[in-house]
């Protein structure tokens, strides 16, 4: 008679290797990354081209929320809405202390920059892989907003990054050639400088990049006096903003959708009034991001830290438990949050 351990070993030795991939592709993404360190064999299987292709064909999971946790160190926090859990991650392993924060994302990778907007990086937060992009000699803009899009249906076909300044200058990075291949300025018909909202990330919808600038024209011009941002949800262009009575009073938070035919904003929903009362008479910082069917809205006021999610398809509001929020959650840079899809790809 063999011991149970010996028997298990003999059984698993005969387990078909292709079935490992079938089982592995059904595991949660966090479990897949834990299994990478089990053995060299498992690591090789889970990082193989065939496994990545299998995993890429699965239905897209909910996007994760990603943010730096402290303005002085290279750590980040990632929130998984499906499991309601936060995960810690290191941004980079440079010897010198370097603060970098996210500007945009596509697929499973994130585009990041330093505080001076002079160095740019792309990386996968889950695999903790990071690559610095080639330097751009003419870059030195006081502020940058960025957008990303894929050339095809997957990262393997390449992607592009567009960096845009309030003075109308722009440059485009091509991942296939690994170079900044185009630069230029906006047409003279557009009045410069633009009042760009640096806290509202660009969104890519129907082949176009949308940037937030000045105050959008909504039925009530005083609705978005304080904080506002645009998000993309399943091809829909959404606008989130705080309605105020004065500069320090957040009275309510509304979500609007842009009707593409009429180019008019239509109100979709409002955040529960009891949550808004918690923010009333406070000079609250608000930021938000969105992807697929989820919108994240993050409020900060001194020690107040409230993260709210809104499911666009179900019209459901959810307040993330404050007890689960990581300490030092980006307490100095409120506009650093972003969404990304958890991905095992190594293509950056």
GROMACS .gro file of C-alpha atoms in nm:
model
  348
    1UNK     CA    1   0.000   0.000   0.000
    2UNK     CA    2   0.127   0.342  -0.089
    3UNK     CA    3   0.094   0.634   0.144
    4UNK     CA    4  -0.161   0.900   0.048
    5UNK     CA    5   0.117   1.143  -0.050
    6UNK     CA    6   0.284   0.888  -0.273
    7UNK     CA    7  -0.046   0.798  -0.434
    8UNK     CA    8  -0.129   1.163  -0.502
    9UNK     CA    9   0.213   1.213  -0.656
   10UNK     CA   10   0.168   0.914  -0.887
   11UNK     CA   11  -0.179   1.027  -0.988
   12UNK     CA   12  -0.074   1.383  -1.070
   13UNK     CA   13   0.230   1.262  -1.266
   14UNK     CA   14  -0.008   1.095  -1.511
   15UNK     CA   15  -0.246   1.392  -1.532
   16UNK     CA   16  -0.252   1.514  -1.897
   17UNK     CA   17  -0.067   1.843  -1.932
   18UNK     CA   18  -0.327   1.992  -2.166
   19UNK     CA   19  -0.590   1.943  -1.894
   20UNK     CA   20  -0.379   2.157  -1.660
   21UNK     CA   21  -0.436   2.446  -1.900
   22UNK     CA   22  -0.811   2.374  -1.916
   23UNK     CA   23  -0.833   2.379  -1.536
   24UNK     CA   24  -0.598   2.676  -1.505
   25UNK     CA   25  -0.794   2.900  -1.740
   26UNK     CA   26  -1.098   2.867  -1.512
   27UNK     CA   27  -0.915   2.984  -1.203
   28UNK     CA   28  -0.945   3.339  -1.067
   29UNK     CA   29  -0.667   3.563  -1.194
   30UNK     CA   30  -0.519   3.606  -0.844
   31UNK     CA   31  -0.498   3.226  -0.801
   32UNK     CA   32  -0.319   3.195  -1.136
   33UNK     CA   33  -0.048   3.433  -1.018
   34UNK     CA   34  -0.007   3.245  -0.690
   35UNK     CA   35   0.041   2.921  -0.882
   36UNK     CA   36   0.328   3.075  -1.079
   37UNK     CA   37   0.554   3.021  -0.778
   38UNK     CA   38   0.448   2.659  -0.712
   39UNK     CA   39   0.706   2.507  -0.946
   40UNK     CA   40   0.902   2.574  -1.263
   41UNK     CA   41   0.669   2.340  -1.453
   42UNK     CA   42   0.357   2.529  -1.345
   43UNK     CA   43   0.521   2.863  -1.413
   44UNK     CA   44   0.618   2.749  -1.763
   45UNK     CA   45   0.266   2.622  -1.833
   46UNK     CA   46   0.085   2.932  -1.703
   47UNK     CA   47   0.311   3.169  -1.897
   48UNK     CA   48   0.307   2.968  -2.220
   49UNK     CA   49   0.173   3.118  -2.541
   50UNK     CA   50  -0.103   2.855  -2.568
   51UNK     CA   51  -0.228   2.924  -2.215
   52UNK     CA   52  -0.228   3.301  -2.268
   53UNK     CA   53  -0.428   3.251  -2.588
   54UNK     CA   54  -0.681   3.034  -2.404
   55UNK     CA   55  -0.714   3.284  -2.121
   56UNK     CA   56  -0.752   3.578  -2.360
   57UNK     CA   57  -1.057   3.413  -2.522
   58UNK     CA   58  -1.248   3.391  -2.193
   59UNK     CA   59  -1.521   3.650  -2.121
   60UNK     CA   60  -1.371   3.976  -1.991
   61UNK     CA   61  -1.387   4.005  -1.617
   62UNK     CA   62  -1.480   4.321  -1.433
   63UNK     CA   63  -1.207   4.586  -1.443
   64UNK     CA   64  -1.001   4.650  -1.131
   65UNK     CA   65  -0.941   4.985  -0.964
   66UNK     CA   66  -0.571   5.076  -0.939
   67UNK     CA   67  -0.412   5.360  -0.744
   68UNK     CA   68  -0.088   5.455  -0.577
   69UNK     CA   69  -0.104   5.430  -0.199
   70UNK     CA   70   0.155   5.688  -0.099
   71UNK     CA   71   0.320   5.976  -0.281
   72UNK     CA   72   0.666   5.890  -0.144
   73UNK     CA   73   0.703   5.518  -0.214
   74UNK     CA   74   0.659   5.285  -0.506
   75UNK     CA   75   0.361   5.087  -0.382
   76UNK     CA   76   0.010   5.063  -0.522
   77UNK     CA   77  -0.325   4.912  -0.429
   78UNK     CA   78  -0.562   4.721  -0.659
   79UNK     CA   79  -0.928   4.662  -0.584
   80UNK     CA   80  -1.112   4.359  -0.725
   81UNK     CA   81  -1.488   4.437  -0.725
   82UNK     CA   82  -1.591   4.074  -0.783
   83UNK     CA   83  -1.425   3.955  -0.460
   84UNK     CA   84  -1.439   4.291  -0.277
   85UNK     CA   85  -1.069   4.263  -0.195
   86UNK     CA   86  -0.764   4.491  -0.214
   87UNK     CA   87  -0.421   4.372  -0.323
   88UNK     CA   88  -0.085   4.540  -0.272
   89UNK     CA   89   0.166   4.572  -0.553
   90UNK     CA   90   0.506   4.729  -0.613
   91UNK     CA   91   0.527   4.969  -0.903
   92UNK     CA   92   0.893   4.930  -0.980
   93UNK     CA   93   1.226   4.813  -0.842
   94UNK     CA   94   1.450   5.107  -0.934
   95UNK     CA   95   1.733   5.174  -0.694
   96UNK     CA   96   1.656   5.544  -0.678
   97UNK     CA   97   1.325   5.645  -0.526
   98UNK     CA   98   1.095   5.741  -0.812
   99UNK     CA   99   0.731   5.843  -0.783
  100UNK     CA  100   0.528   5.738  -1.086
  101UNK     CA  101   0.151   5.747  -1.123
  102UNK     CA  102  -0.097   5.618  -1.383
  103UNK     CA  103  -0.236   5.824  -1.670
  104UNK     CA  104  -0.419   5.568  -1.887
  105UNK     CA  105  -0.469   5.197  -1.945
  106UNK     CA  106  -0.569   4.951  -2.214
  107UNK     CA  107  -0.620   4.576  -2.185
  108UNK     CA  108  -0.399   4.460  -1.900
  109UNK     CA  109  -0.132   4.731  -1.908
  110UNK     CA  110  -0.104   5.077  -1.754
  111UNK     CA  111   0.071   5.389  -1.884
  112UNK     CA  112   0.256   5.583  -1.611
  113UNK     CA  113   0.465   5.898  -1.576
  114UNK     CA  114   0.683   6.073  -1.320
  115UNK     CA  115   0.593   6.399  -1.146
  116UNK     CA  116   0.769   6.609  -1.412
  117UNK     CA  117   0.607   6.438  -1.712
  118UNK     CA  118   0.953   6.370  -1.855
  119UNK     CA  119   0.977   5.992  -1.813
  120UNK     CA  120   0.708   5.747  -1.928
  121UNK     CA  121   0.651   5.381  -1.853
  122UNK     CA  122   0.415   5.095  -1.938
  123UNK     CA  123   0.362   4.802  -1.707
  124UNK     CA  124   0.138   4.521  -1.593
  125UNK     CA  125   0.042   4.573  -1.225
  126UNK     CA  126  -0.029   4.204  -1.168
  127UNK     CA  127   0.291   4.065  -1.321
  128UNK     CA  128   0.482   4.365  -1.179
  129UNK     CA  129   0.660   4.408  -1.512
  130UNK     CA  130   0.759   4.760  -1.609
  131UNK     CA  131   0.928   4.907  -1.916
  132UNK     CA  132   1.049   5.263  -1.963
  133UNK     CA  133   0.957   5.416  -2.297
  134UNK     CA  134   1.211   5.598  -2.516
  135UNK     CA  135   1.272   5.960  -2.418
  136UNK     CA  136   1.108   6.241  -2.613
  137UNK     CA  137   1.349   6.533  -2.643
  138UNK     CA  138   1.085   6.804  -2.692
  139UNK     CA  139   0.871   6.697  -2.398
  140UNK     CA  140   0.856   6.938  -2.104
  141UNK     CA  141   0.490   7.031  -2.084
  142UNK     CA  142   0.348   7.157  -1.752
  143UNK     CA  143   0.075   6.892  -1.759
  144UNK     CA  144  -0.025   6.594  -1.970
  145UNK     CA  145  -0.343   6.397  -2.031
  146UNK     CA  146  -0.315   6.068  -2.214
  147UNK     CA  147  -0.526   5.814  -2.396
  148UNK     CA  148  -0.456   5.462  -2.521
  149UNK     CA  149  -0.607   5.232  -2.782
  150UNK     CA  150  -0.527   4.891  -2.930
  151UNK     CA  151  -0.448   4.841  -3.298
  152UNK     CA  152  -0.669   4.531  -3.307
  153UNK     CA  153  -0.856   4.306  -3.067
  154UNK     CA  154  -0.559   4.215  -2.849
  155UNK     CA  155  -0.237   4.364  -2.714
  156UNK     CA  156  -0.041   4.125  -2.936
  157UNK     CA  157  -0.140   4.345  -3.231
  158UNK     CA  158   0.010   4.650  -3.063
  159UNK     CA  159  -0.126   4.966  -2.909
  160UNK     CA  160  -0.079   5.341  -2.927
  161UNK     CA  161  -0.055   5.618  -2.667
  162UNK     CA  162  -0.142   5.982  -2.729
  163UNK     CA  163  -0.010   6.248  -2.490
  164UNK     CA  164  -0.184   6.585  -2.511
  165UNK     CA  165  -0.108   6.926  -2.353
  166UNK     CA  166  -0.332   7.225  -2.285
  167UNK     CA  167  -0.140   7.419  -2.554
  168UNK     CA  168  -0.258   7.179  -2.822
  169UNK     CA  169   0.069   6.988  -2.859
  170UNK     CA  170   0.051   6.611  -2.890
  171UNK     CA  171   0.275   6.311  -2.949
  172UNK     CA  172   0.188   5.951  -3.031
  173UNK     CA  173   0.374   5.637  -2.923
  174UNK     CA  174   0.361   5.316  -3.129
  175UNK     CA  175   0.432   4.998  -2.931
  176UNK     CA  176   0.516   4.794  -3.244
  177UNK     CA  177   0.801   5.027  -3.342
  178UNK     CA  178   0.873   5.124  -2.979
  179UNK     CA  179   0.900   5.489  -3.075
  180UNK     CA  180   0.724   5.824  -3.060
  181UNK     CA  181   0.639   5.850  -3.427
  182UNK     CA  182   0.426   6.161  -3.461
  183UNK     CA  183   0.400   6.505  -3.309
  184UNK     CA  184   0.194   6.810  -3.391
  185UNK     CA  185  -0.046   7.078  -3.270
  186UNK     CA  186  -0.421   7.123  -3.279
  187UNK     CA  187  -0.581   7.304  -3.578
  188UNK     CA  188  -0.588   7.685  -3.560
  189UNK     CA  189  -0.969   7.671  -3.547
  190UNK     CA  190  -0.946   7.547  -3.186
  191UNK     CA  191  -0.886   7.822  -2.930
  192UNK     CA  192  -0.577   7.766  -2.718
  193UNK     CA  193  -0.484   7.715  -2.442
  194UNK     CA  194  -0.742   7.451  -2.355
  195UNK     CA  195  -0.874   7.423  -2.002
  196UNK     CA  196  -0.796   7.053  -1.966
  197UNK     CA  197  -0.925   6.859  -1.667
  198UNK     CA  198  -0.611   6.675  -1.553
  199UNK     CA  199  -0.814   6.456  -1.315
  200UNK     CA  200  -1.041   6.327  -1.591
  201UNK     CA  201  -0.873   6.063  -1.802
  202UNK     CA  202  -0.926   6.041  -2.177
  203UNK     CA  203  -1.164   5.774  -2.305
  204UNK     CA  204  -1.164   5.583  -2.634
  205UNK     CA  205  -1.505   5.527  -2.797
  206UNK     CA  206  -1.588   5.430  -3.156
  207UNK     CA  207  -1.236   5.502  -3.282
  208UNK     CA  208  -1.211   5.846  -3.118
  209UNK     CA  209  -1.034   5.977  -2.809
  210UNK     CA  210  -1.235   6.211  -2.587
  211UNK     CA  211  -1.071   6.458  -2.348
  212UNK     CA  212  -1.240   6.660  -2.075
  213UNK     CA  213  -1.192   7.034  -2.114
  214UNK     CA  214  -1.371   7.335  -1.960
  215UNK     CA  215  -1.727   7.288  -1.837
  216UNK     CA  216  -1.964   7.065  -2.036
  217UNK     CA  217  -2.292   7.214  -2.154
  218UNK     CA  218  -2.563   7.049  -1.944
  219UNK     CA  219  -2.923   7.164  -1.887
  220UNK     CA  220  -2.826   7.313  -1.550
  221UNK     CA  221  -2.498   7.508  -1.598
  222UNK     CA  222  -2.431   7.513  -1.222
  223UNK     CA  223  -2.458   7.138  -1.178
  224UNK     CA  224  -2.089   7.062  -1.221
  225UNK     CA  225  -1.936   7.352  -1.036
  226UNK     CA  226  -1.687   7.143  -0.840
  227UNK     CA  227  -1.563   6.804  -0.962
  228UNK     CA  228  -1.650   6.633  -1.289
  229UNK     CA  229  -1.505   6.365  -1.514
  230UNK     CA  230  -1.597   6.156  -1.816
  231UNK     CA  231  -1.590   5.776  -1.830
  232UNK     CA  232  -1.652   5.508  -2.091
  233UNK     CA  233  -1.892   5.228  -2.005
  234UNK     CA  234  -1.957   4.968  -2.272
  235UNK     CA  235  -1.920   5.221  -2.554
  236UNK     CA  236  -2.135   5.479  -2.375
  237UNK     CA  237  -1.992   5.821  -2.284
  238UNK     CA  238  -2.084   5.905  -1.926
  239UNK     CA  239  -2.032   6.222  -1.725
  240UNK     CA  240  -2.010   6.222  -1.345
  241UNK     CA  241  -2.021   6.544  -1.146
  242UNK     CA  242  -2.106   6.695  -0.809
  243UNK     CA  243  -2.392   6.939  -0.776
  244UNK     CA  244  -2.310   7.214  -0.529
  245UNK     CA  245  -2.481   7.500  -0.349
  246UNK     CA  246  -2.153   7.678  -0.287
  247UNK     CA  247  -1.787   7.599  -0.340
  248UNK     CA  248  -1.763   7.384  -0.025
  249UNK     CA  249  -2.102   7.213  -0.029
  250UNK     CA  250  -2.141   6.886  -0.215
  251UNK     CA  251  -2.521   6.857  -0.240
  252UNK     CA  252  -2.548   6.557  -0.473
  253UNK     CA  253  -2.362   6.350  -0.730
  254UNK     CA  254  -2.522   6.286  -1.069
  255UNK     CA  255  -2.443   6.061  -1.365
  256UNK     CA  256  -2.523   6.176  -1.717
  257UNK     CA  257  -2.500   6.006  -2.057
  258UNK     CA  258  -2.415   6.176  -2.385
  259UNK     CA  259  -2.680   6.113  -2.649
  260UNK     CA  260  -2.466   6.073  -2.961
  261UNK     CA  261  -2.735   6.181  -3.209
  262UNK     CA  262  -2.832   6.506  -3.035
  263UNK     CA  263  -2.499   6.563  -2.850
  264UNK     CA  264  -2.705   6.641  -2.538
  265UNK     CA  265  -2.642   6.520  -2.184
  266UNK     CA  266  -2.924   6.317  -2.027
  267UNK     CA  267  -2.931   6.248  -1.653
  268UNK     CA  268  -2.915   5.876  -1.576
  269UNK     CA  269  -2.905   5.849  -1.198
  270UNK     CA  270  -2.808   6.015  -0.869
  271UNK     CA  271  -2.607   5.888  -0.576
  272UNK     CA  272  -2.819   5.801  -0.268
  273UNK     CA  273  -2.901   6.116  -0.073
  274UNK     CA  274  -2.786   5.972   0.262
  275UNK     CA  275  -2.435   5.925   0.123
  276UNK     CA  276  -2.436   6.280  -0.012
  277UNK     CA  277  -2.535   6.413   0.331
  278UNK     CA  278  -2.214   6.264   0.466
  279UNK     CA  279  -2.021   6.489   0.226
  280UNK     CA  280  -2.233   6.799   0.275
  281UNK     CA  281  -2.053   7.117   0.390
  282UNK     CA  282  -1.715   6.954   0.334
  283UNK     CA  283  -1.455   7.065   0.081
  284UNK     CA  284  -1.439   6.709  -0.051
  285UNK     CA  285  -1.200   6.595  -0.322
  286UNK     CA  286  -1.375   6.370  -0.573
  287UNK     CA  287  -1.228   6.166  -0.855
  288UNK     CA  288  -1.361   5.886  -1.065
  289UNK     CA  289  -1.291   5.637  -1.339
  290UNK     CA  290  -1.505   5.393  -1.533
  291UNK     CA  291  -1.482   5.090  -1.755
  292UNK     CA  292  -1.727   4.838  -1.897
  293UNK     CA  293  -2.033   4.859  -1.665
  294UNK     CA  294  -1.865   4.998  -1.353
  295UNK     CA  295  -1.795   5.352  -1.238
  296UNK     CA  296  -1.571   5.418  -0.939
  297UNK     CA  297  -1.620   5.743  -0.744
  298UNK     CA  298  -1.371   5.823  -0.471
  299UNK     CA  299  -1.420   6.094  -0.207
  300UNK     CA  300  -1.158   6.234   0.032
  301UNK     CA  301  -1.186   6.493   0.306
  302UNK     CA  302  -0.922   6.492   0.579
  303UNK     CA  303  -0.970   6.147   0.737
  304UNK     CA  304  -1.283   6.069   0.535
  305UNK     CA  305  -1.216   5.806   0.270
  306UNK     CA  306  -1.517   5.680   0.078
  307UNK     CA  307  -1.512   5.463  -0.235
  308UNK     CA  308  -1.841   5.415  -0.419
  309UNK     CA  309  -1.912   5.198  -0.723
  310UNK     CA  310  -2.202   5.229  -0.965
  311UNK     CA  311  -2.315   4.947  -1.194
  312UNK     CA  312  -2.445   5.119  -1.509
  313UNK     CA  313  -2.637   4.818  -1.643
  314UNK     CA  314  -2.806   4.733  -1.311
  315UNK     CA  315  -2.828   5.093  -1.184
  316UNK     CA  316  -2.693   4.976  -0.850
  317UNK     CA  317  -2.486   5.180  -0.604
  318UNK     CA  318  -2.241   5.014  -0.366
  319UNK     CA  319  -2.026   5.169  -0.096
  320UNK     CA  320  -1.701   4.980  -0.044
  321UNK     CA  321  -1.644   4.902   0.322
  322UNK     CA  322  -1.400   5.154   0.470
  323UNK     CA  323  -1.249   4.887   0.689
  324UNK     CA  324  -1.107   4.723   0.375
  325UNK     CA  325  -0.942   5.039   0.237
  326UNK     CA  326  -0.559   5.021   0.248
  327UNK     CA  327  -0.378   5.275   0.461
  328UNK     CA  328  -0.216   5.567   0.283
  329UNK     CA  329  -0.454   5.537  -0.010
  330UNK     CA  330  -0.312   5.810  -0.236
  331UNK     CA  331  -0.363   6.073   0.032
  332UNK     CA  332  -0.171   6.340  -0.162
  333UNK     CA  333  -0.261   6.276  -0.526
  334UNK     CA  334  -0.635   6.246  -0.568
  335UNK     CA  335  -0.628   6.207  -0.946
  336UNK     CA  336  -0.413   5.897  -0.965
  337UNK     CA  337  -0.679   5.627  -0.982
  338UNK     CA  338  -0.742   5.425  -1.296
  339UNK     CA  339  -0.911   5.105  -1.411
  340UNK     CA  340  -0.743   4.814  -1.583
  341UNK     CA  341  -0.835   4.459  -1.676
  342UNK     CA  342  -0.645   4.192  -1.480
  343UNK     CA  343  -0.435   4.024  -1.745
  344UNK     CA  344  -0.154   3.770  -1.765
  345UNK     CA  345  -0.013   3.907  -2.088
  346UNK     CA  346   0.355   3.997  -2.094
  347UNK     CA  347   0.320   4.216  -2.404
  348UNK     CA  348   0.418   4.568  -2.300
   0.00000   0.00000   0.00000
